[in-house]
Amino acid sequence: MEDAASAGGQRRDHRIEAGLRILDLPTSSGIMVIGTIDPATWASWETSLHLLVEDGGGTVDLSCLSFTDVRGMSALVDAARRVQPPRSLKIRHPPETVRKVLRLFWPEEAARLVADDGRSI
């Protein structure tokens, strides 16, 4: 596993664990998630979210997410709650399964979290 931060506090593109890769977004504050979030990758996922919250929030691009369990979604919702206003954490391009889990378990947060794709949650 590689360190999630480089010199100067900036994260860098890095492979975190087998099955999960998290990259910095090139044009905005945030991360792109590639692969699966499951028991084998929870620690890395939660660390990445913690770093994003410490940076004041941003965007989590889920367009390349192939799977997440409910704990992975719970960590995302909890991270969004910890970002201090006026900043926020937004989800971009969530798979339909993510939309369904958000509506089922976190209906109040669902509409606030999803951004940039023009579809209702």
PDB file of N, CA, C and O in Angstrom, residues 10-78:
ATOM      1  N   GLN A  10      -0.218  17.431  -0.202  1.00  0.00           N
ATOM      2  CA  GLN A  10      -1.020  17.144  -1.379  1.00  0.00           C
ATOM      3  C   GLN A  10      -1.093  15.638  -1.599  1.00  0.00           C
ATOM      4  O   GLN A  10      -0.093  14.950  -1.524  1.00  0.00           O
ATOM      5  N   ARG A  11      -2.291  15.147  -1.879  1.00  0.00           N
ATOM      6  CA  ARG A  11      -2.409  13.741  -2.233  1.00  0.00           C
ATOM      7  C   ARG A  11      -1.882  13.560  -3.641  1.00  0.00           C
ATOM      8  O   ARG A  11      -1.785  14.483  -4.419  1.00  0.00           O
ATOM      9  N   ARG A  12      -1.566  12.341  -3.983  1.00  0.00           N
ATOM     10  CA  ARG A  12      -1.120  12.040  -5.332  1.00  0.00           C
ATOM     11  C   ARG A  12      -1.904  10.843  -5.835  1.00  0.00           C
ATOM     12  O   ARG A  12      -2.498  10.117  -5.052  1.00  0.00           O
ATOM     13  N   ASP A  13      -1.903  10.663  -7.142  1.00  0.00           N
ATOM     14  CA  ASP A  13      -2.537   9.476  -7.700  1.00  0.00           C
ATOM     15  C   ASP A  13      -1.822   8.266  -7.118  1.00  0.00           C
ATOM     16  O   ASP A  13      -0.608   8.231  -7.060  1.00  0.00           O
ATOM     17  N   HIS A  14      -2.580   7.280  -6.697  1.00  0.00           N
ATOM     18  CA  HIS A  14      -1.942   6.133  -6.091  1.00  0.00           C
ATOM     19  C   HIS A  14      -2.856   4.921  -6.112  1.00  0.00           C
ATOM     20  O   HIS A  14      -4.065   5.057  -6.074  1.00  0.00           O
ATOM     21  N   ARG A  15      -2.266   3.760  -6.193  1.00  0.00           N
ATOM     22  CA  ARG A  15      -3.002   2.516  -6.041  1.00  0.00           C
ATOM     23  C   ARG A  15      -3.043   2.243  -4.552  1.00  0.00           C
ATOM     24  O   ARG A  15      -2.003   2.221  -3.899  1.00  0.00           O
ATOM     25  N   ILE A  16      -4.221   2.084  -4.015  1.00  0.00           N
ATOM     26  CA  ILE A  16      -4.329   1.925  -2.569  1.00  0.00           C
ATOM     27  C   ILE A  16      -4.289   0.448  -2.185  1.00  0.00           C
ATOM     28  O   ILE A  16      -3.485   0.054  -1.393  1.00  0.00           O
ATOM     29  N   GLU A  17      -5.145  -0.339  -2.740  1.00  0.00           N
ATOM     30  CA  GLU A  17      -5.162  -1.768  -2.445  1.00  0.00           C
ATOM     31  C   GLU A  17      -5.691  -2.495  -3.669  1.00  0.00           C
ATOM     32  O   GLU A  17      -6.339  -1.903  -4.518  1.00  0.00           O
ATOM     33  N   ALA A  18      -5.425  -3.787  -3.717  1.00  0.00           N
ATOM     34  CA  ALA A  18      -5.953  -4.586  -4.814  1.00  0.00           C
ATOM     35  C   ALA A  18      -7.463  -4.432  -4.853  1.00  0.00           C
ATOM     36  O   ALA A  18      -8.138  -4.528  -3.838  1.00  0.00           O
ATOM     37  N   GLY A  19      -7.992  -4.109  -6.005  1.00  0.00           N
ATOM     38  CA  GLY A  19      -9.431  -3.949  -6.159  1.00  0.00           C
ATOM     39  C   GLY A  19      -9.929  -2.536  -6.004  1.00  0.00           C
ATOM     40  O   GLY A  19     -11.072  -2.245  -6.329  1.00  0.00           O
ATOM     41  N   LEU A  20      -9.088  -1.629  -5.499  1.00  0.00           N
ATOM     42  CA  LEU A  20      -9.510  -0.245  -5.309  1.00  0.00           C
ATOM     43  C   LEU A  20      -8.364   0.690  -5.653  1.00  0.00           C
ATOM     44  O   LEU A  20      -7.254   0.531  -5.170  1.00  0.00           O
ATOM     45  N   ARG A  21      -8.685   1.666  -6.480  1.00  0.00           N
ATOM     46  CA  ARG A  21      -7.729   2.710  -6.828  1.00  0.00           C
ATOM     47  C   ARG A  21      -8.433   4.050  -6.660  1.00  0.00           C
ATOM     48  O   ARG A  21      -9.563   4.208  -7.097  1.00  0.00           O
ATOM     49  N   ILE A  22      -7.751   4.976  -6.035  1.00  0.00           N
ATOM     50  CA  ILE A  22      -8.323   6.301  -5.824  1.00  0.00           C
ATOM     51  C   ILE A  22      -7.341   7.320  -6.378  1.00  0.00           C
ATOM     52  O   ILE A  22      -6.167   7.324  -6.011  1.00  0.00           O
ATOM     53  N   LEU A  23      -7.840   8.170  -7.268  1.00  0.00           N
ATOM     54  CA  LEU A  23      -7.013   9.169  -7.931  1.00  0.00           C
ATOM     55  C   LEU A  23      -7.513  10.561  -7.604  1.00  0.00           C
ATOM     56  O   LEU A  23      -8.718  10.766  -7.435  1.00  0.00           O
ATOM     57  N   ASP A  24      -6.603  11.515  -7.521  1.00  0.00           N
ATOM     58  CA  ASP A  24      -7.018  12.907  -7.408  1.00  0.00           C
ATOM     59  C   ASP A  24      -7.674  13.329  -8.710  1.00  0.00           C
ATOM     60  O   ASP A  24      -7.229  12.936  -9.797  1.00  0.00           O
ATOM     61  N   LEU A  25      -8.739  14.119  -8.631  1.00  0.00           N
ATOM     62  CA  LEU A  25      -9.347  14.686  -9.831  1.00  0.00           C
ATOM     63  C   LEU A  25      -8.410  15.754 -10.380  1.00  0.00           C
ATOM     64  O   LEU A  25      -7.919  16.592  -9.621  1.00  0.00           O
ATOM     65  N   PRO A  26      -8.173  15.746 -11.678  1.00  0.00           N
ATOM     66  CA  PRO A  26      -7.191  16.681 -12.236  1.00  0.00           C
ATOM     67  C   PRO A  26      -7.654  18.138 -12.279  1.00  0.00           C
ATOM     68  O   PRO A  26      -6.827  19.033 -12.232  1.00  0.00           O
ATOM     69  N   THR A  27      -8.959  18.373 -12.376  1.00  0.00           N
ATOM     70  CA  THR A  27      -9.428  19.747 -12.580  1.00  0.00           C
ATOM     71  C   THR A  27     -10.191  20.336 -11.405  1.00  0.00           C
ATOM     72  O   THR A  27     -10.631  21.476 -11.485  1.00  0.00           O
ATOM     73  N   SER A  28     -10.371  19.564 -10.337  1.00  0.00           N
ATOM     74  CA  SER A  28     -11.095  20.091  -9.185  1.00  0.00           C
ATOM     75  C   SER A  28     -10.653  19.368  -7.927  1.00  0.00           C
ATOM     76  O   SER A  28      -9.964  18.352  -7.985  1.00  0.00           O
ATOM     77  N   SER A  29     -11.073  19.893  -6.794  1.00  0.00           N
ATOM     78  CA  SER A  29     -10.774  19.258  -5.525  1.00  0.00           C
ATOM     79  C   SER A  29     -11.637  18.015  -5.397  1.00  0.00           C
ATOM     80  O   SER A  29     -12.859  18.089  -5.461  1.00  0.00           O
ATOM     81  N   GLY A  30     -11.003  16.882  -5.245  1.00  0.00           N
ATOM     82  CA  GLY A  30     -11.768  15.664  -5.082  1.00  0.00           C
ATOM     83  C   GLY A  30     -11.017  14.440  -5.558  1.00  0.00           C
ATOM     84  O   GLY A  30      -9.827  14.505  -5.878  1.00  0.00           O
ATOM     85  N   ILE A  31     -11.739  13.323  -5.579  1.00  0.00           N
ATOM     86  CA  ILE A  31     -11.154  12.044  -5.933  1.00  0.00           C
ATOM     87  C   ILE A  31     -12.032  11.284  -6.914  1.00  0.00           C
ATOM     88  O   ILE A  31     -13.239  11.493  -6.981  1.00  0.00           O
ATOM     89  N   MET A  32     -11.401  10.382  -7.676  1.00  0.00           N
ATOM     90  CA  MET A  32     -12.110   9.437  -8.531  1.00  0.00           C
ATOM     91  C   MET A  32     -11.870   8.050  -7.948  1.00  0.00           C
ATOM     92  O   MET A  32     -10.735   7.701  -7.622  1.00  0.00           O
ATOM     93  N   VAL A  33     -12.943   7.284  -7.824  1.00  0.00           N
ATOM     94  CA  VAL A  33     -12.881   5.959  -7.226  1.00  0.00           C
ATOM     95  C   VAL A  33     -13.019   4.922  -8.344  1.00  0.00           C
ATOM     96  O   VAL A  33     -13.976   4.964  -9.115  1.00  0.00           O
ATOM     97  N   ILE A  34     -12.060   4.002  -8.389  1.00  0.00           N
ATOM     98  CA  ILE A  34     -12.052   2.962  -9.414  1.00  0.00           C
ATOM     99  C   ILE A  34     -11.994   1.610  -8.720  1.00  0.00           C
ATOM    100  O   ILE A  34     -11.091   1.357  -7.925  1.00  0.00           O
ATOM    101  N   GLY A  35     -12.975   0.754  -8.996  1.00  0.00           N
ATOM    102  CA  GLY A  35     -12.952  -0.586  -8.427  1.00  0.00           C
ATOM    103  C   GLY A  35     -14.043  -0.815  -7.411  1.00  0.00           C
ATOM    104  O   GLY A  35     -15.154  -0.312  -7.559  1.00  0.00           O
ATOM    105  N   THR A  36     -13.700  -1.566  -6.357  1.00  0.00           N
ATOM    106  CA  THR A  36     -14.693  -1.995  -5.373  1.00  0.00           C
ATOM    107  C   THR A  36     -14.356  -1.529  -3.963  1.00  0.00           C
ATOM    108  O   THR A  36     -13.199  -1.463  -3.572  1.00  0.00           O
ATOM    109  N   ILE A  37     -15.418  -1.214  -3.227  1.00  0.00           N
ATOM    110  CA  ILE A  37     -15.288  -0.874  -1.815  1.00  0.00           C
ATOM    111  C   ILE A  37     -15.968  -2.005  -1.053  1.00  0.00           C
ATOM    112  O   ILE A  37     -17.180  -2.210  -1.173  1.00  0.00           O
ATOM    113  N   ASP A  38     -15.163  -2.748  -0.311  1.00  0.00           N
ATOM    114  CA  ASP A  38     -15.642  -3.917   0.421  1.00  0.00           C
ATOM    115  C   ASP A  38     -14.748  -4.109   1.639  1.00  0.00           C
ATOM    116  O   ASP A  38     -13.879  -3.272   1.894  1.00  0.00           O
ATOM    117  N   PRO A  39     -14.935  -5.166   2.418  1.00  0.00           N
ATOM    118  CA  PRO A  39     -14.123  -5.320   3.623  1.00  0.00           C
ATOM    119  C   PRO A  39     -12.609  -5.243   3.381  1.00  0.00           C
ATOM    120  O   PRO A  39     -11.877  -4.741   4.233  1.00  0.00           O
ATOM    121  N   ALA A  40     -12.149  -5.700   2.240  1.00  0.00           N
ATOM    122  CA  ALA A  40     -10.712  -5.674   1.952  1.00  0.00           C
ATOM    123  C   ALA A  40     -10.189  -4.264   1.704  1.00  0.00           C
ATOM    124  O   ALA A  40      -8.988  -4.022   1.820  1.00  0.00           O
ATOM    125  N   THR A  41     -11.068  -3.319   1.377  1.00  0.00           N
ATOM    126  CA  THR A  41     -10.609  -1.971   1.016  1.00  0.00           C
ATOM    127  C   THR A  41     -11.191  -0.871   1.896  1.00  0.00           C
ATOM    128  O   THR A  41     -10.936   0.309   1.654  1.00  0.00           O
ATOM    129  N   TRP A  42     -11.956  -1.227   2.917  1.00  0.00           N
ATOM    130  CA  TRP A  42     -12.583  -0.215   3.784  1.00  0.00           C
ATOM    131  C   TRP A  42     -11.577   0.765   4.358  1.00  0.00           C
ATOM    132  O   TRP A  42     -11.803   1.971   4.352  1.00  0.00           O
ATOM    133  N   ALA A  43     -10.470   0.280   4.877  1.00  0.00           N
ATOM    134  CA  ALA A  43      -9.505   1.161   5.547  1.00  0.00           C
ATOM    135  C   ALA A  43      -8.978   2.223   4.582  1.00  0.00           C
ATOM    136  O   ALA A  43      -8.905   3.406   4.940  1.00  0.00           O
ATOM    137  N   SER A  44      -8.648   1.832   3.391  1.00  0.00           N
ATOM    138  CA  SER A  44      -8.130   2.783   2.413  1.00  0.00           C
ATOM    139  C   SER A  44      -9.199   3.780   1.982  1.00  0.00           C
ATOM    140  O   SER A  44      -8.924   4.976   1.837  1.00  0.00           O
ATOM    141  N   TRP A  45     -10.412   3.304   1.780  1.00  0.00           N
ATOM    142  CA  TRP A  45     -11.532   4.166   1.406  1.00  0.00           C
ATOM    143  C   TRP A  45     -11.785   5.206   2.491  1.00  0.00           C
ATOM    144  O   TRP A  45     -11.904   6.397   2.229  1.00  0.00           O
ATOM    145  N   GLU A  46     -11.849   4.744   3.729  1.00  0.00           N
ATOM    146  CA  GLU A  46     -12.132   5.647   4.838  1.00  0.00           C
ATOM    147  C   GLU A  46     -10.996   6.655   5.046  1.00  0.00           C
ATOM    148  O   GLU A  46     -11.242   7.818   5.360  1.00  0.00           O
ATOM    149  N   THR A  47      -9.757   6.238   4.821  1.00  0.00           N
ATOM    150  CA  THR A  47      -8.626   7.160   4.906  1.00  0.00           C
ATOM    151  C   THR A  47      -8.719   8.230   3.827  1.00  0.00           C
ATOM    152  O   THR A  47      -8.500   9.420   4.093  1.00  0.00           O
ATOM    153  N   SER A  48      -9.052   7.834   2.623  1.00  0.00           N
ATOM    154  CA  SER A  48      -9.191   8.799   1.526  1.00  0.00           C
ATOM    155  C   SER A  48     -10.298   9.800   1.811  1.00  0.00           C
ATOM    156  O   SER A  48     -10.145  11.000   1.552  1.00  0.00           O
ATOM    157  N   LEU A  49     -11.418   9.336   2.354  1.00  0.00           N
ATOM    158  CA  LEU A  49     -12.506  10.247   2.709  1.00  0.00           C
ATOM    159  C   LEU A  49     -12.082  11.191   3.826  1.00  0.00           C
ATOM    160  O   LEU A  49     -12.404  12.382   3.787  1.00  0.00           O
ATOM    161  N   HIS A  50     -11.356  10.669   4.798  1.00  0.00           N
ATOM    162  CA  HIS A  50     -10.865  11.518   5.894  1.00  0.00           C
ATOM    163  C   HIS A  50      -9.984  12.644   5.346  1.00  0.00           C
ATOM    164  O   HIS A  50     -10.133  13.808   5.741  1.00  0.00           O
ATOM    165  N   LEU A  51      -9.095  12.317   4.427  1.00  0.00           N
ATOM    166  CA  LEU A  51      -8.222  13.336   3.828  1.00  0.00           C
ATOM    167  C   LEU A  51      -9.039  14.369   3.057  1.00  0.00           C
ATOM    168  O   LEU A  51      -8.739  15.566   3.110  1.00  0.00           O
ATOM    169  N   LEU A  52     -10.062  13.921   2.361  1.00  0.00           N
ATOM    170  CA  LEU A  52     -10.914  14.832   1.600  1.00  0.00           C
ATOM    171  C   LEU A  52     -11.650  15.786   2.542  1.00  0.00           C
ATOM    172  O   LEU A  52     -11.741  16.990   2.272  1.00  0.00           O
ATOM    173  N   VAL A  53     -12.157  15.269   3.646  1.00  0.00           N
ATOM    174  CA  VAL A  53     -12.832  16.119   4.633  1.00  0.00           C
ATOM    175  C   VAL A  53     -11.843  17.119   5.225  1.00  0.00           C
ATOM    176  O   VAL A  53     -12.167  18.302   5.368  1.00  0.00           O
ATOM    177  N   GLU A  54     -10.644  16.669   5.557  1.00  0.00           N
ATOM    178  CA  GLU A  54      -9.624  17.583   6.091  1.00  0.00           C
ATOM    179  C   GLU A  54      -9.300  18.706   5.113  1.00  0.00           C
ATOM    180  O   GLU A  54      -8.986  19.814   5.529  1.00  0.00           O
ATOM    181  N   ASP A  55      -9.379  18.401   3.805  1.00  0.00           N
ATOM    182  CA  ASP A  55      -9.119  19.411   2.773  1.00  0.00           C
ATOM    183  C   ASP A  55     -10.317  20.335   2.555  1.00  0.00           C
ATOM    184  O   ASP A  55     -10.267  21.217   1.711  1.00  0.00           O
ATOM    185  N   GLY A  56     -11.418  20.103   3.263  1.00  0.00           N
ATOM    186  CA  GLY A  56     -12.582  20.968   3.152  1.00  0.00           C
ATOM    187  C   GLY A  56     -13.661  20.458   2.223  1.00  0.00           C
ATOM    188  O   GLY A  56     -14.565  21.194   1.856  1.00  0.00           O
ATOM    189  N   GLY A  57     -13.587  19.211   1.821  1.00  0.00           N
ATOM    190  CA  GLY A  57     -14.617  18.640   0.946  1.00  0.00           C
ATOM    191  C   GLY A  57     -14.185  18.623  -0.495  1.00  0.00           C
ATOM    192  O   GLY A  57     -13.011  18.732  -0.810  1.00  0.00           O
ATOM    193  N   GLY A  58     -15.159  18.480  -1.373  1.00  0.00           N
ATOM    194  CA  GLY A  58     -14.885  18.401  -2.802  1.00  0.00           C
ATOM    195  C   GLY A  58     -15.823  17.414  -3.461  1.00  0.00           C
ATOM    196  O   GLY A  58     -16.937  17.187  -2.998  1.00  0.00           O
ATOM    197  N   THR A  59     -15.334  16.808  -4.514  1.00  0.00           N
ATOM    198  CA  THR A  59     -16.143  15.907  -5.332  1.00  0.00           C
ATOM    199  C   THR A  59     -15.610  14.485  -5.244  1.00  0.00           C
ATOM    200  O   THR A  59     -14.404  14.269  -5.256  1.00  0.00           O
ATOM    201  N   VAL A  60     -16.527  13.523  -5.192  1.00  0.00           N
ATOM    202  CA  VAL A  60     -16.176  12.110  -5.263  1.00  0.00           C
ATOM    203  C   VAL A  60     -16.802  11.577  -6.541  1.00  0.00           C
ATOM    204  O   VAL A  60     -18.026  11.459  -6.648  1.00  0.00           O
ATOM    205  N   ASP A  61     -15.967  11.302  -7.534  1.00  0.00           N
ATOM    206  CA  ASP A  61     -16.442  10.787  -8.825  1.00  0.00           C
ATOM    207  C   ASP A  61     -16.543   9.273  -8.731  1.00  0.00           C
ATOM    208  O   ASP A  61     -15.550   8.580  -8.519  1.00  0.00           O
ATOM    209  N   LEU A  62     -17.760   8.762  -8.874  1.00  0.00           N
ATOM    210  CA  LEU A  62     -18.016   7.323  -8.764  1.00  0.00           C
ATOM    211  C   LEU A  62     -18.286   6.672 -10.118  1.00  0.00           C
ATOM    212  O   LEU A  62     -18.794   5.554 -10.167  1.00  0.00           O
ATOM    213  N   SER A  63     -17.946   7.335 -11.197  1.00  0.00           N
ATOM    214  CA  SER A  63     -18.246   6.808 -12.531  1.00  0.00           C
ATOM    215  C   SER A  63     -17.543   5.486 -12.823  1.00  0.00           C
ATOM    216  O   SER A  63     -18.007   4.715 -13.659  1.00  0.00           O
ATOM    217  N   CYS A  64     -16.453   5.194 -12.138  1.00  0.00           N
ATOM    218  CA  CYS A  64     -15.714   3.940 -12.351  1.00  0.00           C
ATOM    219  C   CYS A  64     -15.817   2.993 -11.159  1.00  0.00           C
ATOM    220  O   CYS A  64     -15.049   2.040 -11.050  1.00  0.00           O
ATOM    221  N   LEU A  65     -16.763   3.257 -10.275  1.00  0.00           N
ATOM    222  CA  LEU A  65     -16.991   2.373  -9.142  1.00  0.00           C
ATOM    223  C   LEU A  65     -17.750   1.148  -9.632  1.00  0.00           C
ATOM    224  O   LEU A  65     -18.801   1.265 -10.259  1.00  0.00           O
ATOM    225  N   SER A  66     -17.229  -0.038  -9.348  1.00  0.00           N
ATOM    226  CA  SER A  66     -17.926  -1.248  -9.786  1.00  0.00           C
ATOM    227  C   SER A  66     -18.794  -1.843  -8.687  1.00  0.00           C
ATOM    228  O   SER A  66     -19.776  -2.529  -8.980  1.00  0.00           O
ATOM    229  N   PHE A  67     -18.460  -1.588  -7.421  1.00  0.00           N
ATOM    230  CA  PHE A  67     -19.256  -2.118  -6.315  1.00  0.00           C
ATOM    231  C   PHE A  67     -18.895  -1.380  -5.039  1.00  0.00           C
ATOM    232  O   PHE A  67     -17.734  -1.052  -4.807  1.00  0.00           O
ATOM    233  N   THR A  68     -19.894  -1.160  -4.196  1.00  0.00           N
ATOM    234  CA  THR A  68     -19.667  -0.751  -2.818  1.00  0.00           C
ATOM    235  C   THR A  68     -20.700  -1.417  -1.936  1.00  0.00           C
ATOM    236  O   THR A  68     -21.847  -1.594  -2.328  1.00  0.00           O
ATOM    237  N   ASP A  69     -20.261  -1.795  -0.756  1.00  0.00           N
ATOM    238  CA  ASP A  69     -21.206  -2.332   0.208  1.00  0.00           C
ATOM    239  C   ASP A  69     -21.796  -1.172   1.007  1.00  0.00           C
ATOM    240  O   ASP A  69     -21.422  -0.013   0.816  1.00  0.00           O
ATOM    241  N   VAL A  70     -22.720  -1.488   1.887  1.00  0.00           N
ATOM    242  CA  VAL A  70     -23.407  -0.440   2.647  1.00  0.00           C
ATOM    243  C   VAL A  70     -22.430   0.301   3.568  1.00  0.00           C
ATOM    244  O   VAL A  70     -22.539   1.508   3.743  1.00  0.00           O
ATOM    245  N   ARG A  71     -21.447  -0.397   4.121  1.00  0.00           N
ATOM    246  CA  ARG A  71     -20.471   0.295   4.971  1.00  0.00           C
ATOM    247  C   ARG A  71     -19.704   1.345   4.166  1.00  0.00           C
ATOM    248  O   ARG A  71     -19.422   2.433   4.675  1.00  0.00           O
ATOM    249  N   GLY A  72     -19.371   1.054   2.927  1.00  0.00           N
ATOM    250  CA  GLY A  72     -18.691   2.037   2.086  1.00  0.00           C
ATOM    251  C   GLY A  72     -19.544   3.261   1.854  1.00  0.00           C
ATOM    252  O   GLY A  72     -19.055   4.400   1.896  1.00  0.00           O
ATOM    253  N   MET A  73     -20.839   3.064   1.641  1.00  0.00           N
ATOM    254  CA  MET A  73     -21.746   4.201   1.459  1.00  0.00           C
ATOM    255  C   MET A  73     -21.927   4.957   2.765  1.00  0.00           C
ATOM    256  O   MET A  73     -21.994   6.182   2.780  1.00  0.00           O
ATOM    257  N   SER A  74     -21.999   4.235   3.875  1.00  0.00           N
ATOM    258  CA  SER A  74     -22.133   4.875   5.174  1.00  0.00           C
ATOM    259  C   SER A  74     -20.938   5.782   5.456  1.00  0.00           C
ATOM    260  O   SER A  74     -21.098   6.905   5.950  1.00  0.00           O
ATOM    261  N   ALA A  75     -19.746   5.333   5.108  1.00  0.00           N
ATOM    262  CA  ALA A  75     -18.547   6.152   5.297  1.00  0.00           C
ATOM    263  C   ALA A  75     -18.617   7.422   4.448  1.00  0.00           C
ATOM    264  O   ALA A  75     -18.212   8.503   4.898  1.00  0.00           O
ATOM    265  N   LEU A  76     -19.144   7.307   3.242  1.00  0.00           N
ATOM    266  CA  LEU A  76     -19.281   8.469   2.364  1.00  0.00           C
ATOM    267  C   LEU A  76     -20.277   9.479   2.937  1.00  0.00           C
ATOM    268  O   LEU A  76     -20.006  10.682   2.973  1.00  0.00           O
ATOM    269  N   VAL A  77     -21.406   9.000   3.400  1.00  0.00           N
ATOM    270  CA  VAL A  77     -22.413   9.884   3.991  1.00  0.00           C
ATOM    271  C   VAL A  77     -21.866  10.539   5.257  1.00  0.00           C
ATOM    272  O   VAL A  77     -22.027  11.747   5.467  1.00  0.00           O
ATOM    273  N   ASP A  78     -21.182   9.771   6.091  1.00  0.00           N
ATOM    274  CA  ASP A  78     -20.597  10.332   7.310  1.00  0.00           C
ATOM    275  C   ASP A  78     -19.554  11.403   6.974  1.00  0.00           C
ATOM    276  O   ASP A  78     -19.488  12.435   7.642  1.00  0.00           O
TER     277      ASP A  78
END
